[in-house]
Short mmCIF file of C-alpha atoms in Angstrom, two decimals:
data_model
loop_
_atom_site.label_atom_id
_atom_site.label_comp_id
_atom_site.label_asym_id
_atom_site.label_seq_id
_atom_site.Cartn_x
_atom_site.Cartn_y
_atom_site.Cartn_z
CA MET A 1496 27.19 -11.76 18.79
CA ALA A 1497 25.70 -15.21 19.40
CA VAL A 1498 25.72 -15.95 15.67
CA ASP A 1499 29.36 -14.85 15.33
CA PHE A 1500 30.36 -17.02 18.28
CA LEU A 1501 28.53 -20.04 16.91
CA THR A 1502 29.99 -19.51 13.45
CA ARG A 1503 33.48 -19.63 14.93
CA ALA A 1504 32.70 -22.58 17.17
CA PHE A 1505 31.11 -24.91 14.62
CA SER A 1506 32.40 -28.45 14.30
CA THR A 1507 31.93 -31.06 11.55
CA SER A 1508 29.69 -33.70 13.09
CA PRO A 1509 26.00 -32.72 13.13
CA PRO A 1510 23.36 -33.15 14.38
CA PHE A 1511 23.73 -30.83 17.36
CA GLU A 1512 21.40 -30.99 20.30
CA SER A 1513 21.23 -27.39 21.55
CA ILE A 1514 23.02 -24.07 21.91
CA ALA A 1515 24.67 -25.43 25.06
CA HIS A 1516 25.96 -28.39 23.06
CA LEU A 1517 27.32 -26.08 20.38
CA ARG A 1518 29.36 -24.13 22.92
CA THR A 1519 31.35 -27.27 23.70
CA LEU A 1520 32.50 -27.75 20.12
CA VAL A 1521 35.95 -26.79 18.85
CA VAL A 1522 36.89 -24.64 15.89
CA CYS A 1523 37.27 -26.68 12.72
CA SER A 1524 38.13 -26.19 9.09
CA ALA A 1525 34.55 -26.40 7.73
CA PRO A 1526 33.68 -23.68 5.23
CA VAL A 1527 32.43 -20.48 6.84
CA GLN A 1528 29.12 -20.45 4.95
CA GLN A 1529 28.40 -24.05 5.96
CA ARG A 1530 29.11 -23.24 9.61
CA LYS A 1531 26.86 -20.18 9.47
CA ALA A 1532 23.97 -22.09 7.96
CA LEU A 1533 24.24 -24.92 10.47
CA ALA A 1534 24.59 -22.49 13.36
CA LEU A 1535 21.47 -20.60 12.39
CA LYS A 1536 19.57 -23.87 11.96
CA VAL A 1537 20.49 -25.02 15.47
CA MET A 1538 19.64 -21.63 16.96
CA ARG A 1539 16.25 -21.71 15.28
CA GLU A 1540 15.48 -25.21 16.56
CA ASP A 1541 16.68 -24.31 20.04
CA LEU A 1542 14.78 -21.04 20.33
CA ILE A 1543 11.43 -22.01 18.83
CA MET A 1544 9.09 -23.52 21.37
CA ARG A 1545 8.45 -27.17 20.56
CA ILE A 1546 4.86 -28.24 19.99
CA PRO A 1547 4.21 -31.75 21.34
CA HIS A 1548 2.98 -33.87 18.42
CA VAL A 1549 1.06 -37.16 18.36
CA LEU A 1550 0.35 -39.10 15.17
CA THR A 1551 -2.67 -41.38 15.45
CA VAL A 1552 -2.98 -44.32 13.08
CA ALA A 1553 -6.55 -45.56 13.39
CA GLY A 1554 -9.99 -45.96 11.85
CA SER A 1555 -12.53 -43.22 11.27
CA ASP A 1556 -15.76 -43.30 13.32
CA SER A 1557 -18.63 -41.58 11.51
CA GLY A 1558 -20.37 -41.11 14.85
CA ALA A 1559 -17.21 -39.35 16.16
CA GLY A 1560 -17.25 -41.14 19.50
CA ALA A 1561 -14.16 -43.30 18.98
CA GLY A 1562 -11.32 -43.82 16.53
CA ILE A 1563 -9.59 -40.94 14.78
CA GLN A 1564 -12.21 -38.46 15.94
CA ALA A 1565 -11.78 -39.38 19.62
CA ASP A 1566 -8.00 -39.21 19.26
CA LEU A 1567 -8.17 -35.71 17.76
CA LYS A 1568 -10.46 -34.45 20.51
CA ALA A 1569 -8.45 -36.07 23.30
CA CYS A 1570 -5.15 -34.65 22.04
CA ALA A 1571 -6.71 -31.22 21.65
CA ALA A 1572 -8.01 -31.40 25.22
CA ARG A 1573 -4.56 -32.45 26.45
CA GLY A 1574 -2.91 -29.54 24.64
CA VAL A 1575 -0.93 -31.33 21.93
CA TYR A 1576 -0.99 -31.31 18.13
CA CYS A 1577 -2.44 -34.43 16.50
CA SER A 1578 -1.94 -35.57 12.91
CA THR A 1579 -3.75 -38.58 11.46
CA VAL A 1580 -3.33 -41.64 9.27
CA ILE A 1581 -6.67 -43.33 8.52
CA THR A 1582 -6.59 -47.11 8.23
CA ALA A 1583 -10.32 -47.73 7.73
CA VAL A 1584 -13.58 -45.85 7.31
CA THR A 1585 -16.50 -47.12 9.34
CA ALA A 1586 -20.22 -46.45 9.22
CA GLN A 1587 -21.16 -46.45 12.89
CA ASN A 1588 -23.28 -44.70 15.48
CA THR A 1589 -24.37 -45.23 19.09
CA VAL A 1590 -26.17 -48.44 18.11
CA GLY A 1591 -23.19 -50.19 16.54
CA ILE A 1592 -21.10 -50.57 13.39
CA GLN A 1593 -23.00 -50.92 10.14
CA GLY A 1594 -20.00 -51.17 7.80
CA VAL A 1595 -16.19 -51.13 7.54
CA CYS A 1596 -14.11 -50.16 4.52
CA ALA A 1597 -10.37 -50.75 4.94
CA VAL A 1598 -7.96 -48.29 3.35
CA PRO A 1599 -5.48 -50.00 0.96
CA GLU A 1600 -2.12 -50.55 2.65
CA GLU A 1601 -0.35 -48.63 -0.13
CA PHE A 1602 -2.32 -45.53 0.74
CA VAL A 1603 -1.78 -46.04 4.47
CA ALA A 1604 1.95 -46.14 3.69
CA GLU A 1605 1.64 -42.95 1.66
CA GLN A 1606 -0.13 -41.17 4.52
CA LEU A 1607 2.53 -42.30 7.00
CA LYS A 1608 5.37 -41.10 4.81
CA SER A 1609 3.68 -37.74 4.22
CA VAL A 1610 3.45 -37.01 7.93
CA LEU A 1611 6.61 -38.65 9.27
CA SER A 1612 8.92 -37.27 6.57
CA ASP A 1613 7.77 -33.68 7.07
CA MET A 1614 6.54 -33.23 10.65
CA ARG A 1615 8.51 -33.82 13.80
CA VAL A 1616 6.31 -36.47 15.44
CA ASP A 1617 7.00 -37.27 19.09
CA VAL A 1618 4.66 -40.21 19.67
CA VAL A 1619 2.71 -42.58 17.40
CA LYS A 1620 -0.51 -44.10 18.71
CA THR A 1621 -2.18 -46.98 16.87
CA GLY A 1622 -5.84 -47.97 17.04
CA MET A 1623 -7.85 -50.00 14.55
CA LEU A 1624 -5.48 -51.91 12.21
CA PRO A 1625 -7.70 -53.99 9.91
CA SER A 1626 -5.10 -56.05 8.00
CA ILE A 1627 -1.78 -57.81 8.38
CA ASN A 1628 -0.18 -55.71 5.67
CA ILE A 1629 -1.19 -52.45 7.36
CA VAL A 1630 0.55 -53.61 10.56
CA LYS A 1631 3.66 -54.42 8.51
CA VAL A 1632 3.52 -51.00 6.85
CA ILE A 1633 3.46 -49.29 10.25
CA CYS A 1634 6.39 -51.31 11.56
CA GLN A 1635 8.43 -50.54 8.45
CA SER A 1636 7.57 -46.83 8.60
CA LEU A 1637 8.72 -46.60 12.21
CA LYS A 1638 12.03 -48.19 11.29
CA GLU A 1639 12.50 -45.54 8.63
CA PHE A 1640 11.21 -42.67 10.77
CA PRO A 1641 11.83 -43.45 14.48
CA VAL A 1642 9.77 -41.61 17.12
CA ARG A 1643 10.11 -41.13 20.85
CA ALA A 1644 7.38 -43.60 21.79
CA LEU A 1645 4.81 -45.99 20.32
CA VAL A 1646 1.46 -46.46 22.08
CA VAL A 1647 -0.50 -49.50 20.90
CA ASP A 1648 -4.22 -49.74 21.60
CA PRO A 1649 -4.96 -53.24 20.27
CA VAL A 1650 -8.47 -52.44 19.03
CA MET A 1651 -10.23 -55.71 18.28
CA VAL A 1652 -13.78 -55.36 19.62
CA SER A 1653 -15.81 -52.14 19.84
CA THR A 1654 -17.77 -51.05 22.92
CA SER A 1655 -20.94 -52.31 21.21
CA GLY A 1656 -19.37 -55.76 20.66
CA ASP A 1657 -18.55 -55.45 16.95
CA VAL A 1658 -15.39 -57.26 15.85
CA LEU A 1659 -12.84 -54.83 14.35
CA ALA A 1660 -9.85 -57.15 13.89
CA GLY A 1661 -9.92 -60.87 13.22
CA PRO A 1662 -7.71 -63.69 14.57
CA SER A 1663 -5.31 -63.36 11.63
CA ILE A 1664 -4.11 -60.03 13.03
CA LEU A 1665 -3.09 -61.51 16.37
CA ASP A 1666 0.07 -63.23 15.14
CA ILE A 1667 1.44 -60.11 13.45
CA PHE A 1668 0.62 -58.10 16.58
CA ARG A 1669 2.60 -60.51 18.73
CA GLU A 1670 5.48 -60.96 16.28
CA GLU A 1671 6.10 -57.42 15.01
CA LEU A 1672 4.04 -54.65 16.63
CA LEU A 1673 4.07 -55.38 20.36
CA PRO A 1674 7.85 -55.95 20.55
CA ILE A 1675 8.46 -52.34 19.43
CA ALA A 1676 5.70 -50.79 21.58
CA ASP A 1677 6.48 -48.61 24.57
CA ILE A 1678 3.07 -49.38 26.05
CA VAL A 1679 0.12 -51.54 25.02
CA THR A 1680 -3.35 -50.88 26.48
CA PRO A 1681 -5.66 -53.89 26.05
CA ASN A 1682 -9.04 -54.23 27.75
CA LEU A 1683 -9.98 -57.61 29.21
CA LYS A 1684 -11.27 -59.06 25.91
CA GLU A 1685 -8.24 -57.83 23.98
CA ALA A 1686 -5.80 -59.12 26.62
CA SER A 1687 -7.57 -62.48 26.48
CA ALA A 1688 -7.31 -62.58 22.68
CA LEU A 1689 -3.62 -61.70 22.73
CA LEU A 1690 -3.02 -64.60 25.12
CA GLY A 1691 -4.95 -67.22 23.19
CA GLY A 1692 -8.33 -66.94 24.90
CA VAL A 1693 -7.40 -67.15 28.58
CA GLN A 1694 -10.25 -65.96 30.81
CA LEU A 1695 -9.69 -62.92 33.02
CA GLN A 1696 -12.01 -62.79 36.03
CA THR A 1697 -9.98 -61.20 38.84
CA VAL A 1698 -7.33 -58.59 39.47
CA ASP A 1699 -4.82 -61.42 39.93
CA ASP A 1700 -5.77 -62.65 36.45
CA MET A 1701 -5.10 -59.14 35.13
CA ARG A 1702 -1.67 -59.12 36.78
CA SER A 1703 -0.84 -62.47 35.22
CA ALA A 1704 -2.04 -61.24 31.83
CA ALA A 1705 0.02 -58.04 32.09
CA LYS A 1706 3.12 -60.12 32.84
CA SER A 1707 2.46 -62.51 29.93
CA ILE A 1708 1.86 -59.67 27.47
CA HIS A 1709 5.01 -57.93 28.71
CA ASP A 1710 6.93 -61.10 27.92
CA ILE A 1711 5.92 -60.65 24.27
CA GLY A 1712 8.03 -57.48 24.11
CA PRO A 1713 6.34 -54.15 25.01
CA ARG A 1714 8.14 -52.06 27.62
CA HIS A 1715 4.95 -51.35 29.58
CA VAL A 1716 1.49 -52.92 29.76
CA LEU A 1717 -1.79 -51.46 30.99
CA VAL A 1718 -4.57 -54.02 31.29
CA LYS A 1719 -7.87 -52.14 31.60
CA GLY A 1720 -10.39 -53.67 33.96
CA GLY A 1721 -13.48 -51.59 33.25
CA ASP A 1722 -15.43 -54.76 32.45
CA LEU A 1723 -14.09 -56.78 35.38
CA PRO A 1724 -16.97 -58.77 36.93
CA ALA A 1725 -18.06 -57.97 40.49
CA SER A 1726 -15.66 -55.04 40.91
CA LEU A 1727 -17.00 -51.94 42.64
CA ASP A 1728 -14.08 -49.84 41.37
CA ALA A 1729 -12.65 -49.35 37.90
CA VAL A 1730 -9.31 -51.15 38.24
CA ASP A 1731 -6.46 -51.03 35.72
CA VAL A 1732 -3.20 -52.93 36.19
CA PHE A 1733 0.04 -51.27 35.08
CA PHE A 1734 3.21 -53.35 34.71
CA ASP A 1735 6.67 -52.02 33.83
CA GLY A 1736 8.54 -55.31 33.84
CA GLU A 1737 9.28 -55.18 37.55
CA ASN A 1738 6.40 -53.58 39.44
CA PHE A 1739 2.64 -54.03 39.33
CA ILE A 1740 0.59 -50.94 40.12
CA GLU A 1741 -3.17 -51.04 40.56
CA LEU A 1742 -4.84 -47.84 39.41
CA ARG A 1743 -8.27 -47.62 41.01
CA SER A 1744 -11.07 -45.09 40.68
CA SER A 1745 -14.76 -45.12 41.48
CA ARG A 1746 -17.03 -46.10 38.63
CA ILE A 1747 -19.03 -43.44 36.80
CA LYS A 1748 -22.59 -44.53 36.19
CA THR A 1749 -23.18 -43.48 32.59
CA TRP A 1750 -24.08 -44.96 29.24
CA ASN A 1751 -21.74 -42.51 27.49
CA THR A 1752 -18.70 -44.78 27.32
CA HIS A 1753 -18.12 -45.04 23.55
CA GLY A 1754 -14.48 -44.25 22.79
CA THR A 1755 -13.02 -44.54 26.28
CA GLY A 1756 -10.28 -46.93 25.15
CA CYS A 1757 -9.21 -44.77 22.21
CA THR A 1758 -9.31 -41.69 24.40
CA LEU A 1759 -7.21 -43.22 27.17
CA ALA A 1760 -4.51 -44.42 24.75
CA SER A 1761 -4.33 -41.11 22.88
CA SER A 1762 -4.24 -39.21 26.19
CA ILE A 1763 -1.30 -41.35 27.30
CA ALA A 1764 0.37 -40.57 23.98
CA ALA A 1765 -0.30 -36.86 24.49
CA GLU A 1766 1.31 -36.83 27.94
CA LEU A 1767 4.32 -38.78 26.64
CA ALA A 1768 4.67 -36.22 23.85
CA LYS A 1769 4.87 -33.52 26.52
CA GLY A 1770 7.75 -35.39 28.12
CA SER A 1771 5.99 -37.07 31.04
CA PRO A 1772 7.30 -40.36 32.47
CA MET A 1773 5.19 -43.39 31.53
CA LEU A 1774 3.43 -43.95 34.86
CA SER A 1775 2.66 -40.25 35.22
CA ALA A 1776 1.26 -40.20 31.67
CA VAL A 1777 -1.01 -43.15 32.45
CA GLU A 1778 -2.22 -41.62 35.71
CA VAL A 1779 -3.00 -38.25 34.15
CA ALA A 1780 -4.74 -39.91 31.18
CA LYS A 1781 -6.86 -42.09 33.45
CA ARG A 1782 -7.84 -39.07 35.56
CA TYR A 1783 -8.75 -37.11 32.43
CA VAL A 1784 -10.99 -39.88 31.06
CA ARG A 1785 -12.75 -40.28 34.40
CA THR A 1786 -13.36 -36.54 34.68
CA ALA A 1787 -14.64 -36.38 31.11
CA LEU A 1788 -17.05 -39.25 31.80
CA ASP A 1789 -18.25 -37.59 34.98
CA ASN A 1790 -18.85 -34.30 33.16
CA SER A 1791 -20.70 -36.09 30.33
CA LYS A 1792 -22.90 -38.55 32.19
CA ASP A 1793 -26.10 -36.61 31.55
CA ILE A 1794 -25.68 -35.75 27.86
CA VAL A 1795 -27.82 -37.59 25.31
CA ILE A 1796 -26.54 -38.14 21.76
CA GLY A 1797 -28.07 -40.93 19.70
CA ASN A 1798 -30.49 -43.74 20.55
CA GLY A 1799 -28.10 -46.65 21.12
CA PRO A 1800 -26.79 -48.18 24.35
CA HIS A 1801 -23.31 -46.62 24.15
CA GLY A 1802 -23.21 -42.86 23.64
CA PRO A 1803 -20.13 -40.65 23.17
CA PHE A 1804 -18.78 -38.39 25.89
CA ASP A 1805 -17.55 -34.80 25.97
CA HIS A 1806 -13.77 -34.66 25.52
CA LEU A 1807 -13.70 -30.86 25.64
CA PHE A 1808 -15.54 -30.39 28.93
CA LYS A 1809 -12.76 -28.04 30.05
CA LEU A 1810 -13.98 -25.40 27.63
CA LYS A 1811 -17.13 -24.95 29.68
CA SER A 1812 -15.79 -25.93 33.12
CA ASN A 1813 -15.50 -22.35 34.38
CA VAL A 1814 -19.19 -21.76 33.73
CA GLN A 1815 -20.89 -25.09 34.31
CA ASN A 1816 -18.62 -26.86 36.77
CA PRO A 1817 -16.36 -24.53 38.73
CA CYS A 1818 -15.06 -27.43 40.82
CA SER A 1819 -13.28 -29.11 37.90
CA GLN A 1820 -9.71 -28.32 36.91
CA TRP A 1821 -9.05 -26.09 33.92
CA VAL A 1822 -6.02 -25.15 31.85
CA PHE A 1823 -3.65 -22.37 32.91
CA ASP A 1824 -3.93 -19.22 30.81
CA PRO A 1825 -0.94 -16.80 30.98
CA ASN A 1826 -3.44 -13.93 31.12
CA ASP A 1827 -4.41 -15.21 34.57
CA LEU A 1828 -1.22 -13.49 35.79
CA PHE A 1829 -2.81 -10.07 35.16
CA LEU A 1830 -3.39 -9.14 38.82
CA TYR A 1831 -1.56 -11.67 40.95
CA ALA A 1832 -2.37 -11.54 44.67
CA VAL A 1833 0.30 -12.81 47.12
CA THR A 1834 -0.92 -13.18 50.69
CA ASP A 1835 1.13 -12.43 53.81
CA SER A 1836 0.38 -13.88 57.26
CA GLY A 1837 1.94 -10.91 59.07
CA MET A 1838 -0.29 -8.43 57.24
CA ASN A 1839 -3.38 -10.53 57.89
CA LYS A 1840 -2.51 -10.57 61.60
CA LYS A 1841 -1.83 -6.82 61.64
CA TRP A 1842 -5.26 -5.99 60.23
CA GLY A 1843 -7.10 -8.72 62.11
CA ARG A 1844 -8.14 -10.68 59.03
CA SER A 1845 -8.23 -14.37 58.26
CA VAL A 1846 -6.45 -15.50 55.13
CA THR A 1847 -9.76 -16.71 53.70
CA ASP A 1848 -11.34 -13.27 54.14
CA ALA A 1849 -8.30 -11.66 52.55
CA VAL A 1850 -8.40 -14.00 49.55
CA LYS A 1851 -12.13 -13.66 49.04
CA THR A 1852 -11.98 -9.86 49.15
CA ALA A 1853 -8.98 -9.71 46.79
CA ILE A 1854 -10.86 -11.84 44.24
CA GLN A 1855 -13.92 -9.64 44.58
CA GLY A 1856 -11.70 -6.65 43.87
CA GLY A 1857 -10.34 -8.16 40.66
CA ALA A 1858 -7.42 -10.45 41.55
CA THR A 1859 -7.02 -13.00 38.75
CA ILE A 1860 -4.77 -15.53 40.52
CA VAL A 1861 -3.85 -16.11 44.17
CA GLN A 1862 -0.65 -17.31 45.82
CA LEU A 1863 -0.73 -18.31 49.48
CA ARG A 1864 2.53 -17.14 51.04
CA GLU A 1865 2.03 -17.82 54.73
CA LYS A 1866 5.57 -17.99 56.14
CA ASP A 1867 4.55 -17.85 59.81
CA ALA A 1868 1.68 -20.35 59.71
CA LYS A 1869 2.12 -23.83 61.15
CA THR A 1870 1.55 -26.69 58.74
CA GLY A 1871 -1.78 -27.84 60.15
CA LYS A 1872 -3.26 -24.34 60.17
CA PHE A 1873 -1.76 -23.58 56.77
CA LEU A 1874 -3.31 -26.70 55.24
CA GLU A 1875 -6.68 -25.91 56.77
CA ALA A 1876 -6.56 -22.38 55.38
CA ALA A 1877 -5.31 -23.62 51.99
CA LYS A 1878 -8.26 -25.99 51.64
CA ALA A 1879 -10.70 -23.20 52.48
CA CYS A 1880 -9.00 -20.82 50.03
CA HIS A 1881 -9.03 -23.53 47.38
CA ASN A 1882 -12.82 -23.76 47.66
CA ILE A 1883 -13.15 -19.98 47.44
CA CYS A 1884 -10.92 -19.78 44.37
CA ARG A 1885 -12.74 -22.62 42.62
CA LEU A 1886 -16.10 -20.94 43.14
CA HIS A 1887 -14.77 -17.79 41.50
CA GLY A 1888 -12.83 -19.47 38.67
CA VAL A 1889 -9.42 -18.34 39.99
CA HIS A 1890 -6.27 -20.46 40.26
CA LEU A 1891 -4.73 -21.04 43.71
CA LEU A 1892 -0.96 -21.54 44.04
CA ILE A 1893 1.03 -22.36 47.17
CA ASN A 1894 4.36 -20.67 47.86
CA ASP A 1895 7.22 -23.16 48.38
CA ARG A 1896 5.19 -25.84 50.20
CA ILE A 1897 4.83 -28.75 47.79
CA ASP A 1898 3.34 -30.88 50.58
CA VAL A 1899 0.55 -28.41 51.26
CA ALA A 1900 -0.15 -28.00 47.54
CA LEU A 1901 -0.53 -31.77 47.18
CA ALA A 1902 -2.64 -32.12 50.31
CA CYS A 1903 -5.15 -29.42 49.33
CA ASP A 1904 -5.06 -30.21 45.58
CA ALA A 1905 -4.04 -26.64 44.77
CA ASP A 1906 -3.61 -25.69 41.12
CA GLY A 1907 0.16 -25.44 41.54
CA VAL A 1908 3.11 -23.91 43.37
CA HIS A 1909 5.50 -21.00 43.15
CA ILE A 1910 9.11 -21.70 44.09
CA GLY A 1911 12.34 -19.75 44.44
CA GLN A 1912 15.83 -20.40 43.16
CA SER A 1913 16.91 -22.03 46.43
CA ASP A 1914 13.83 -24.28 46.68
CA MET A 1915 13.25 -27.74 45.24
CA PRO A 1916 14.27 -27.95 41.55
CA VAL A 1917 11.49 -27.51 39.01
CA ALA A 1918 12.07 -30.96 37.50
CA VAL A 1919 11.56 -32.60 40.89
CA VAL A 1920 8.47 -30.50 41.58
CA ARG A 1921 7.06 -31.50 38.20
CA THR A 1922 7.61 -35.16 39.01
CA LEU A 1923 5.77 -34.75 42.33
CA LEU A 1924 2.88 -32.68 41.05
CA GLY A 1925 2.46 -34.20 37.59
CA PRO A 1926 2.02 -32.43 34.24
CA GLU A 1927 -1.40 -30.99 35.15
CA LYS A 1928 -0.26 -28.48 37.75
CA ILE A 1929 1.09 -24.94 37.39
CA ILE A 1930 4.69 -24.22 38.40
CA GLY A 1931 6.03 -20.69 38.75
CA VAL A 1932 9.67 -19.80 39.45
CA SER A 1933 11.23 -16.61 40.80
CA CYS A 1934 13.94 -15.34 38.42
CA LYS A 1935 16.22 -12.30 38.42
CA THR A 1936 18.46 -13.04 35.45
CA PRO A 1937 18.05 -14.11 31.81
CA GLU A 1938 19.96 -17.31 32.59
CA GLN A 1939 17.50 -18.22 35.36
CA ALA A 1940 14.56 -17.46 33.06
CA GLN A 1941 15.95 -19.67 30.29
CA GLN A 1942 16.60 -22.49 32.75
CA ALA A 1943 13.04 -22.25 34.08
CA TRP A 1944 11.75 -22.90 30.55
CA VAL A 1945 14.12 -25.83 30.02
CA ASP A 1946 13.07 -27.35 33.36
CA GLY A 1947 9.36 -27.20 32.54
CA ALA A 1948 7.99 -24.22 34.49
CA ASP A 1949 4.78 -22.53 33.34
CA TYR A 1950 5.67 -18.92 34.16
CA ILE A 1951 8.31 -16.87 35.95
CA GLY A 1952 8.01 -14.14 38.58
CA CYS A 1953 10.64 -11.43 38.06
CA GLY A 1954 11.70 -8.98 40.74
CA GLY A 1955 11.90 -7.23 42.97
CA VAL A 1956 11.29 -4.51 40.50
CA TYR A 1957 11.27 -1.93 43.30
CA PRO A 1958 12.46 -2.12 46.92
CA THR A 1959 10.07 -3.96 49.21
CA ASN A 1960 9.68 -4.71 52.91
CA THR A 1961 8.31 -8.22 52.43
CA LYS A 1962 11.73 -9.79 51.81
CA VAL A 1963 14.95 -8.99 53.64
CA ASN A 1964 17.99 -8.09 51.48
CA ASN A 1965 16.01 -8.62 48.30
CA LEU A 1966 18.07 -7.50 45.29
CA THR A 1967 16.06 -5.23 43.00
CA VAL A 1968 16.31 -5.53 39.23
CA GLY A 1969 14.55 -2.29 38.25
CA LEU A 1970 12.52 -1.75 35.10
CA GLU A 1971 15.50 -2.37 32.81
CA GLY A 1972 16.33 -5.62 34.56
CA LEU A 1973 12.70 -6.70 34.28
CA LYS A 1974 12.68 -5.91 30.56
CA THR A 1975 15.92 -7.82 30.01
CA VAL A 1976 14.54 -10.92 31.72
CA CYS A 1977 11.26 -10.68 29.80
CA LEU A 1978 13.07 -10.50 26.47
CA ALA A 1979 15.16 -13.55 27.38
CA SER A 1980 12.22 -15.59 28.63
CA LYS A 1981 10.18 -18.03 26.57
CA LEU A 1982 7.66 -18.15 29.39
CA PRO A 1983 5.02 -15.61 30.47
CA VAL A 1984 6.29 -13.21 33.14
CA VAL A 1985 4.66 -11.56 36.14
CA ALA A 1986 6.51 -8.62 37.73
CA ILE A 1987 6.80 -8.52 41.51
CA GLY A 1988 8.36 -6.36 44.21
CA GLY A 1989 7.23 -3.00 45.52
CA ILE A 1990 4.49 -2.62 42.92
CA SER A 1991 1.53 -0.39 43.81
CA VAL A 1992 -1.10 1.85 42.25
CA SER A 1993 1.50 4.58 41.85
CA ASN A 1994 3.99 2.58 39.74
CA ALA A 1995 2.04 -0.33 38.20
CA ARG A 1996 1.46 1.72 35.06
CA SER A 1997 5.22 2.22 34.55
CA VAL A 1998 5.77 -1.52 34.84
CA MET A 1999 3.15 -2.51 32.29
CA GLU A 2000 4.13 0.30 29.90
CA LEU A 2001 7.37 -1.58 29.21
CA GLY A 2002 5.29 -3.11 26.43
CA VAL A 2003 7.02 -6.51 26.39
CA PRO A 2004 4.52 -9.06 24.99
CA ASN A 2005 5.19 -11.80 27.52
CA LEU A 2006 4.89 -9.46 30.54
CA LYS A 2007 1.40 -10.53 31.53
CA GLY A 2008 0.80 -8.76 34.83
CA VAL A 2009 1.95 -7.66 38.26
CA ALA A 2010 2.14 -9.53 41.56
CA VAL A 2011 1.21 -7.49 44.61
CA VAL A 2012 1.59 -8.05 48.35
CA SER A 2013 1.64 -4.91 50.51
CA ALA A 2014 -0.33 -2.65 48.18
CA MET A 2015 -3.20 -5.10 48.39
CA PHE A 2016 -3.03 -6.71 51.82
CA ASP A 2017 -1.28 -4.15 54.03
CA THR A 2018 -4.18 -1.74 53.65
CA GLU A 2019 -7.36 -0.86 55.48
CA SER A 2020 -9.54 -1.95 52.54
CA ILE A 2021 -8.33 -4.80 50.37
CA LEU A 2022 -11.37 -4.41 48.15
CA VAL A 2023 -10.81 -0.72 47.41
CA GLU A 2024 -7.07 -1.02 46.77
CA THR A 2025 -7.46 -4.10 44.59
CA GLN A 2026 -10.11 -2.34 42.53
CA LYS A 2027 -7.76 0.62 42.06
CA LEU A 2028 -4.95 -1.65 40.91
CA HIS A 2029 -7.23 -3.51 38.55
CA ALA A 2030 -8.47 -0.25 37.04
CA VAL A 2031 -4.91 1.02 36.47
CA LEU A 2032 -3.89 -2.25 34.81
CA MET A 2033 -6.95 -2.26 32.57
CA GLU A 2034 -6.28 1.33 31.47
CA THR A 2035 -2.64 0.55 30.78
CA ARG A 2036 -3.43 -2.60 28.83
CA ALA A 2037 -5.86 -0.65 26.63
CA VAL A 2038 -3.17 1.96 25.89
CA VAL A 2039 -0.35 -0.54 25.31
CA LYS A 2040 -2.47 -2.61 22.92
#
């Protein structure tokens, strides 16, 4: 039916932005076959989940600490696809750079055209650009194939002090590349070089440099102060043309700093490709680099003074460092525990005891839904539950209360249709956190995906006493929402040991689990009932698969 409608509705002026856009178009005299083909193309683009894509244009580091290799690892860690254009091949290790072989500009141009003409690139990030002509090639390619954002890391001097771009490059940077950049990320030496050798000794100097570089043309500037003399903190200065923002963090004492600049710039590019605002992208990238350094401070690779660090620390965080943040996996929704303050009071339990026991019984994710708790007590309990969940490798979400989630650094929030909009929540929490949304209809589920949620909770599937006048959707309603959703789904509402099997036997691929309140917490033994639920779900999953 959708195809027939779109075929009738097609107009003559592509491109079209979305299905919603198509519905506003009027009937025209375009040939039927042309309208069908265009309609199907738009539907395909609208329905397929977009993969954020960064193209890095940089040099290859044989030691894999910086350059193209660092960009690939950083983008992978940030959850985006990364394609590459290699501008130079270097022979380098932890000691320094032993040789550089620039790639001919004609072949750089060929690489750029291959990627940009075929793949839908969101953001281009540049690193080592060894010649004037290569800079010109990049600028020309971006005119021919525009992208959402350009991140320029003006690589001129390596961590070990080796010069990677000579003075002849500076003019072309200032004249052609920086004016089209959305952000440029120089360290102190690079900022000094761009400004003709001015010395940067203080944070005020960094502010002045950021302003002067902004005057050259980039929309945003981040002057990195990792080498700032006599500074106890690592201070970066961000400037957007109006406001200066100092981004401070404690220094990590480590020799494993090779590739931090490349990694920060490519992480910013990755967050921009996901759709984050510029300042949020910078903040998340800076936090990621700091955490990676902290997790890598004791590794030893090579014999030189500047070792590489572990970009993919998240892969082992659950085992080696349960206090660090890790990526949300939709399978975490398998047995979703939702606490209730009234039930805890009825059975004489603290919320921390309830959460700990539920996790011991097999709960795979926890939502604190403490409607009767005062803010101070709620925050205190949330912090304690956060520690418990971290120790067991389980995500903690807060129901509705964005303020409490921020204050206790929870992994995310779950909100309802009448709560704060997802887009606003995302702005407050940043791209790192998990956002779940309660949905009863296909339209709500589709909107949750558009707005940037990570999963939806659908229900009530069955009648429940935990919410007054809660409209049930039944198994058919749950299935309809699942089929319409591009996000993973957890079923909620009146689910217990007796009916959990029926829910999961719907067999819809994106139905990842069940959320339980009463059947887990309004019982004499949370441990026993949670174990029963977990066993039923495991049996059902084995059969359904």
